[in-house]
Short mmCIF file of C-alpha atoms (C1' of nucleotides) in Angstrom, two decimals:
data_model
loop_
_atom_site.label_atom_id
_atom_site.label_comp_id
_atom_site.label_asym_id
_atom_site.label_seq_id
_atom_site.Cartn_x
_atom_site.Cartn_y
_atom_site.Cartn_z
CA UNK A 1 27.06 5.64 -3.30
CA UNK A 2 25.81 6.70 0.09
CA UNK A 3 27.56 3.70 1.51
CA UNK A 4 30.83 4.73 -0.09
CA UNK A 5 30.79 8.03 1.73
CA UNK A 6 29.86 6.47 5.03
CA UNK A 7 33.40 5.31 5.74
CA UNK A 8 35.79 7.87 7.28
CA UNK A 9 38.84 6.51 5.46
CA UNK A 10 37.10 6.85 2.11
CA UNK A 11 35.96 10.36 2.92
CA UNK A 12 39.54 11.23 3.78
CA UNK A 13 40.76 9.78 0.51
CA UNK A 14 38.27 11.89 -1.39
CA UNK A 15 39.54 14.98 0.39
CA UNK A 16 43.11 14.10 -0.48
CA UNK A 17 42.26 13.75 -4.13
CA UNK A 18 40.88 17.27 -4.33
CA UNK A 19 44.38 18.66 -4.66
CA UNK A 20 45.93 16.26 -7.11
CA UNK A 21 45.75 12.77 -8.42
CA UNK A 22 47.60 10.27 -6.26
CA UNK A 23 48.90 6.78 -6.79
CA UNK A 24 47.58 3.90 -4.70
CA UNK A 25 50.84 3.78 -2.79
CA UNK A 26 50.87 7.49 -2.05
CA UNK A 27 47.38 7.23 -0.69
CA UNK A 28 48.06 4.14 1.35
CA UNK A 29 51.14 5.50 3.09
CA UNK A 30 49.07 8.28 4.62
CA UNK A 31 46.93 5.84 6.56
CA UNK A 32 47.64 3.59 9.47
CA UNK A 33 45.83 0.65 7.90
CA UNK A 34 47.45 -1.84 5.59
CA UNK A 35 47.86 -1.22 1.89
CA UNK A 36 45.43 -3.95 0.78
CA UNK A 37 42.78 -2.40 2.99
CA UNK A 38 43.24 0.93 1.27
CA UNK A 39 43.25 -0.83 -2.06
CA UNK A 40 39.78 -2.11 -1.37
CA UNK A 41 38.55 1.26 -0.24
CA UNK A 42 39.77 2.55 -3.57
CA UNK A 43 37.84 -0.15 -5.33
CA UNK A 44 34.66 0.84 -3.55
CA UNK A 45 35.19 4.45 -4.54
CA UNK A 46 35.88 3.39 -8.10
CA UNK A 47 32.79 1.21 -8.34
CA UNK A 48 30.59 3.92 -6.95
CA UNK A 49 31.92 6.31 -9.57
CA UNK A 50 33.42 8.80 -7.16
CA UNK A 51 36.90 8.32 -8.56
CA UNK A 52 38.48 6.73 -11.59
CA UNK A 53 41.95 5.38 -12.14
CA UNK A 54 44.69 6.13 -14.62
CA UNK A 55 47.40 3.60 -15.19
CA UNK A 56 50.90 4.93 -15.60
CA UNK A 57 53.52 2.27 -15.86
CA UNK A 58 53.28 0.10 -12.83
CA UNK A 59 51.51 2.77 -10.89
CA UNK A 60 47.80 3.44 -10.67
CA UNK A 61 46.69 6.98 -10.12
CA UNK A 62 43.34 7.86 -8.68
CA UNK A 63 41.43 10.90 -9.79
CA UNK A 64 38.38 12.51 -8.24
CA UNK A 65 35.18 12.28 -10.29
CA UNK A 66 33.08 15.24 -9.30
CA UNK A 67 30.09 14.17 -11.33
CA UNK A 68 28.65 11.84 -8.74
CA UNK A 69 28.59 14.55 -6.15
CA UNK A 70 25.70 16.04 -8.03
CA UNK A 71 23.44 13.25 -6.87
CA UNK A 72 24.27 13.95 -3.28
CA UNK A 73 23.53 17.61 -3.85
CA UNK A 74 20.22 16.74 -5.47
CA UNK A 75 19.23 14.57 -2.58
CA UNK A 76 20.18 17.31 -0.21
CA UNK A 77 18.04 19.68 -2.21
CA UNK A 78 14.99 17.57 -1.45
CA UNK A 79 15.15 18.93 2.06
CA UNK A 80 15.12 22.52 1.00
CA UNK A 81 12.27 24.72 2.04
CA UNK A 82 10.37 26.46 -0.77
CA UNK A 83 11.98 29.78 -0.11
CA UNK A 84 15.32 28.22 0.21
CA UNK A 85 18.30 26.92 -1.60
CA UNK A 86 16.98 24.58 -4.24
CA UNK A 87 17.73 27.27 -6.71
CA UNK A 88 21.32 27.47 -5.59
CA UNK A 89 21.77 23.77 -5.89
CA UNK A 90 20.58 23.99 -9.47
CA UNK A 91 23.47 26.30 -10.07
CA UNK A 92 25.69 23.80 -8.35
CA UNK A 93 24.64 21.15 -10.77
CA UNK A 94 25.40 23.28 -13.73
CA UNK A 95 28.83 23.92 -12.35
CA UNK A 96 29.57 20.27 -11.95
CA UNK A 97 28.55 19.52 -15.47
CA UNK A 98 30.85 22.24 -16.67
CA UNK A 99 33.66 20.70 -14.72
CA UNK A 100 33.04 17.38 -16.33
CA UNK A 101 33.00 18.85 -19.80
CA UNK A 102 36.22 20.71 -19.17
CA UNK A 103 37.99 17.64 -18.03
CA UNK A 104 36.91 15.81 -21.11
CA UNK A 105 38.19 18.56 -23.34
CA UNK A 106 41.44 19.02 -21.49
CA UNK A 107 42.56 15.68 -22.72
CA UNK A 108 41.20 12.33 -23.45
CA UNK A 109 44.81 11.99 -24.50
CA UNK A 110 46.11 10.87 -21.17
CA UNK A 111 43.17 8.66 -20.43
CA UNK A 112 45.29 5.57 -20.11
CA UNK A 113 48.71 4.55 -21.01
CA UNK A 114 50.99 7.44 -20.24
CA UNK A 115 54.65 6.84 -20.29
CA UNK A 116 57.60 7.21 -18.03
CA UNK A 117 57.30 7.46 -14.31
CA UNK C 1 26.04 11.02 10.77
CA UNK C 2 27.30 9.79 7.45
CA UNK C 3 26.48 6.32 8.60
CA UNK C 4 22.91 7.30 9.40
CA UNK C 5 22.32 8.40 5.84
CA UNK C 6 23.90 5.30 4.38
CA UNK C 7 20.82 3.17 4.96
CA UNK C 8 18.02 3.35 2.38
CA UNK C 9 15.25 2.88 4.93
CA UNK C 10 16.55 5.78 6.99
CA UNK C 11 16.87 7.97 3.93
CA UNK C 12 13.28 7.15 3.06
CA UNK C 13 12.17 8.04 6.55
CA UNK C 14 13.88 11.39 6.29
CA UNK C 15 12.06 12.04 3.03
CA UNK C 16 8.75 11.16 4.63
CA UNK C 17 9.34 13.59 7.45
CA UNK C 18 9.79 16.50 5.07
CA UNK C 19 6.05 16.89 4.74
CA UNK C 20 4.92 16.51 8.31
CA UNK C 21 5.83 14.96 11.60
CA UNK C 22 4.84 11.34 11.91
CA UNK C 23 4.41 8.93 14.78
CA UNK C 24 6.54 5.82 15.04
CA UNK C 25 3.58 3.68 14.06
CA UNK C 26 2.71 5.75 11.04
CA UNK C 27 6.26 5.50 9.84
CA UNK C 28 6.53 1.79 10.50
CA UNK C 29 3.40 0.85 8.62
CA UNK C 30 4.84 2.27 5.42
CA UNK C 31 7.66 -0.24 5.41
CA UNK C 32 7.76 -3.95 4.86
CA UNK C 33 10.09 -4.52 7.77
CA UNK C 34 8.94 -5.10 11.32
CA UNK C 35 8.07 -2.27 13.66
CA UNK C 36 10.99 -2.83 16.04
CA UNK C 37 13.36 -2.64 13.10
CA UNK C 38 11.96 0.75 12.19
CA UNK C 39 12.11 1.77 15.82
CA UNK C 40 15.84 1.22 15.82
CA UNK C 41 16.31 3.12 12.60
CA UNK C 42 14.53 5.96 14.31
CA UNK C 43 16.90 5.72 17.22
CA UNK C 44 19.88 5.97 14.92
CA UNK C 45 18.40 9.05 13.28
CA UNK C 46 17.67 10.52 16.69
CA UNK C 47 21.17 9.92 18.01
CA UNK C 48 22.75 11.39 14.93
CA UNK C 49 20.66 14.51 15.38
CA UNK C 50 18.82 14.28 12.09
CA UNK C 51 15.44 14.05 13.81
CA UNK C 52 14.05 14.62 17.26
CA UNK C 53 10.97 13.23 18.92
CA UNK C 54 7.93 14.78 20.50
CA UNK C 55 5.89 12.74 22.94
CA UNK C 56 2.14 13.12 22.72
CA UNK C 57 0.24 10.81 24.97
CA UNK C 58 1.26 7.30 24.18
CA UNK C 59 2.47 8.27 20.76
CA UNK C 60 5.91 9.48 19.78
CA UNK C 61 6.17 11.83 16.86
CA UNK C 62 9.31 12.29 14.87
CA UNK C 63 10.33 15.62 13.43
CA UNK C 64 13.02 16.42 10.91
CA UNK C 65 15.99 18.38 12.23
CA UNK C 66 17.38 20.29 9.30
CA UNK C 67 20.33 21.65 11.20
CA UNK C 68 22.53 18.62 10.74
CA UNK C 69 22.13 18.78 7.01
CA UNK C 70 24.35 21.81 7.09
CA UNK C 71 27.33 19.65 7.89
CA UNK C 72 26.70 17.53 4.89
CA UNK C 73 26.45 20.64 2.77
CA UNK C 74 29.68 21.96 4.22
CA UNK C 75 31.47 18.74 3.47
CA UNK C 76 30.11 18.82 -0.03
CA UNK C 77 31.38 22.36 -0.37
CA UNK C 78 34.91 21.13 0.22
CA UNK C 79 34.79 19.68 -3.26
CA UNK C 80 33.80 22.89 -4.91
CA UNK C 81 36.08 24.45 -7.44
CA UNK C 82 37.11 28.09 -6.81
CA UNK C 83 34.78 29.46 -9.43
CA UNK C 84 31.98 27.30 -8.26
CA UNK C 85 29.24 26.84 -5.79
CA UNK C 86 30.81 27.40 -2.42
CA UNK C 87 29.09 30.71 -2.42
CA UNK C 88 25.73 29.12 -2.99
CA UNK C 89 26.26 26.68 -0.19
CA UNK C 90 26.95 29.57 2.12
CA UNK C 91 23.50 30.79 1.30
CA UNK C 92 22.18 27.33 2.01
CA UNK C 93 23.71 27.44 5.42
CA UNK C 94 22.10 30.72 6.26
CA UNK C 95 18.79 29.30 5.25
CA UNK C 96 19.16 26.31 7.48
CA UNK C 97 20.04 28.40 10.46
CA UNK C 98 16.95 30.44 9.89
CA UNK C 99 14.90 27.28 9.88
CA UNK C 100 16.41 26.25 13.16
CA UNK C 101 15.72 29.57 14.79
CA UNK C 102 12.12 29.46 13.66
CA UNK C 103 11.57 26.05 15.12
CA UNK C 104 13.09 27.13 18.40
CA UNK C 105 10.72 30.02 18.61
CA UNK C 106 7.73 27.93 17.64
CA UNK C 107 8.12 25.89 20.81
CA UNK C 108 10.69 23.89 22.72
CA UNK C 109 7.88 22.67 24.93
CA UNK C 110 8.23 18.93 24.89
CA UNK C 111 11.92 18.39 24.23
CA UNK C 112 12.10 15.55 26.70
CA UNK C 113 12.74 11.93 27.13
CA UNK C 114 15.32 10.57 24.81
CA UNK C 115 17.61 7.77 25.66
CA UNK C 116 16.68 6.09 28.85
CA UNK C 117 16.65 2.33 28.86
"C1'" DA R 1 67.49 -12.26 -17.55
"C1'" DT R 2 66.65 -11.37 -12.92
"C1'" DG R 3 65.32 -9.06 -8.92
"C1'" DA R 4 62.73 -5.29 -6.96
"C1'" DA R 5 58.83 -2.23 -7.02
"C1'" DG R 6 53.78 -1.22 -7.20
"C1'" DC R 7 49.17 -3.05 -6.88
"C1'" DG R 8 45.32 -5.88 -6.85
"C1'" DT R 9 43.11 -10.26 -5.17
"C1'" DA R 10 42.18 -14.36 -2.29
"C1'" DA R 11 41.39 -16.44 2.05
"C1'" DC R 12 40.32 -15.72 6.60
"C1'" DC R 13 38.66 -13.60 10.99
"C1'" DT R 14 35.96 -10.48 13.71
"C1'" DG R 15 32.89 -6.70 14.86
"C1'" DT R 16 28.96 -4.34 13.56
"C1'" DC R 17 24.44 -4.01 11.31
"C1'" DG R 18 19.84 -4.92 10.17
"C1'" DG R 19 16.04 -8.09 10.84
"C1'" DT R 20 13.06 -11.05 13.86
"C1'" DT R 21 10.39 -12.50 18.00
"C1'" DA R 22 9.39 -11.95 22.91
"C1'" DC R 23 8.57 -8.80 26.38
"C1'" DG R 24 7.81 -4.66 29.50
"C1'" DC R 25 6.17 -0.18 30.46
"C1'" DG R 26 3.32 3.95 30.19
"C1'" DT R 27 -1.22 5.67 28.30
"C1'" DC R 28 -5.99 5.77 26.83
"C1'" DC R 29 -10.82 4.06 27.21
"C1'" DG R 30 -14.91 1.27 28.66
"C1'" DC U 1 -9.92 -0.89 37.48
"C1'" DG U 2 -8.55 -3.76 33.55
"C1'" DG U 3 -7.67 -4.60 28.89
"C1'" DA U 4 -6.17 -2.74 24.43
"C1'" DC U 5 -2.88 0.32 22.29
"C1'" DG U 6 1.65 2.46 21.04
"C1'" DC U 7 6.30 2.03 21.33
"C1'" DG U 8 10.92 1.05 22.92
"C1'" DT U 9 14.30 -2.66 24.41
"C1'" DA U 10 16.43 -7.21 24.99
"C1'" DA U 11 18.11 -11.37 23.13
"C1'" DC U 12 19.35 -13.76 19.28
"C1'" DC U 13 20.98 -14.52 14.48
"C1'" DG U 14 22.58 -14.39 9.66
"C1'" DA U 15 24.91 -11.25 6.48
"C1'" DC U 16 28.24 -8.12 5.49
"C1'" DA U 17 32.13 -4.68 6.07
"C1'" DG U 18 36.68 -3.85 6.95
"C1'" DG U 19 41.22 -5.40 8.65
"C1'" DT U 20 45.25 -8.71 8.12
"C1'" DT U 21 48.57 -11.83 5.85
"C1'" DA U 22 49.98 -14.47 1.82
"C1'" DC U 23 50.40 -14.45 -2.91
"C1'" DG U 24 50.56 -13.42 -8.06
"C1'" DC U 25 50.90 -10.46 -11.96
"C1'" DT U 26 53.11 -6.46 -14.44
"C1'" DT U 27 56.49 -3.17 -15.10
"C1'" DC U 28 60.94 -0.92 -14.30
"C1'" DA U 29 65.97 -1.17 -13.45
"C1'" DT U 30 70.34 -3.33 -13.69
#
DNA sequence: ATGAAGCGTAACCTGTCGGTTACGCGTCCG
DNA sequence: CGGACGCGTAACCGACAGGTTACGCTTCAT
């Protein structure tokens, strides 16, 4: 996963997906590089679990998966000093889990196969 | 900096340096790879500001620089939800700055000699 | 049914990365 | 002194990452 975040294009994609889910094309047109290149970046993000995709008709939307960020936070916490922020990062973790649960509840309904574009 | 953290050997080195400062040799002997290889990993870490070196006689000690971790934390905070942990990461930042100030006071003595070929 | 739209994949090329060995330079010790 | 020690750098090399173009498969629209 660390490798996935190392690339500036992929980091930018992750930032874009904070706001809303975006289709592969919508993402690609915001970069100077070719669409296939972006497509592969998306694959890397997908395989590292940082995003997942939702197929809608002939379009493929990408959605941020906040869960994996927890690991980064945990690693970061290893560098905390005793008096420091480990505690806060615990709270962070809890928050992320909550997020995940909420998403699940909000609808497994639209997990694939939506209709009409 | 993101690239510096992408490599597993470098991440391991950073973990090792949490406890205490270590000389290049001490670090190298804990890895299977050759000493020059480790030496270059150390250079990458140095140039990305994650560690700095302290020359003592013919030995070169490496020390963790916690300051740069703040950036990672800040980036991570960009993915926080409104209700979430941004607040906690602010606290984290404060903590890191304190660490930096302490180190500065403890001694800037041998800040020298970095990148001269 | 047919053409266009939206995406992923394959094949290919190039630059960068991580590893290795050989070497050079400053430092400690007898 | 002179040799051993500690460490960085240079030169070289195989592996891989990321970019490009060409292409194929679905899905929508007419």
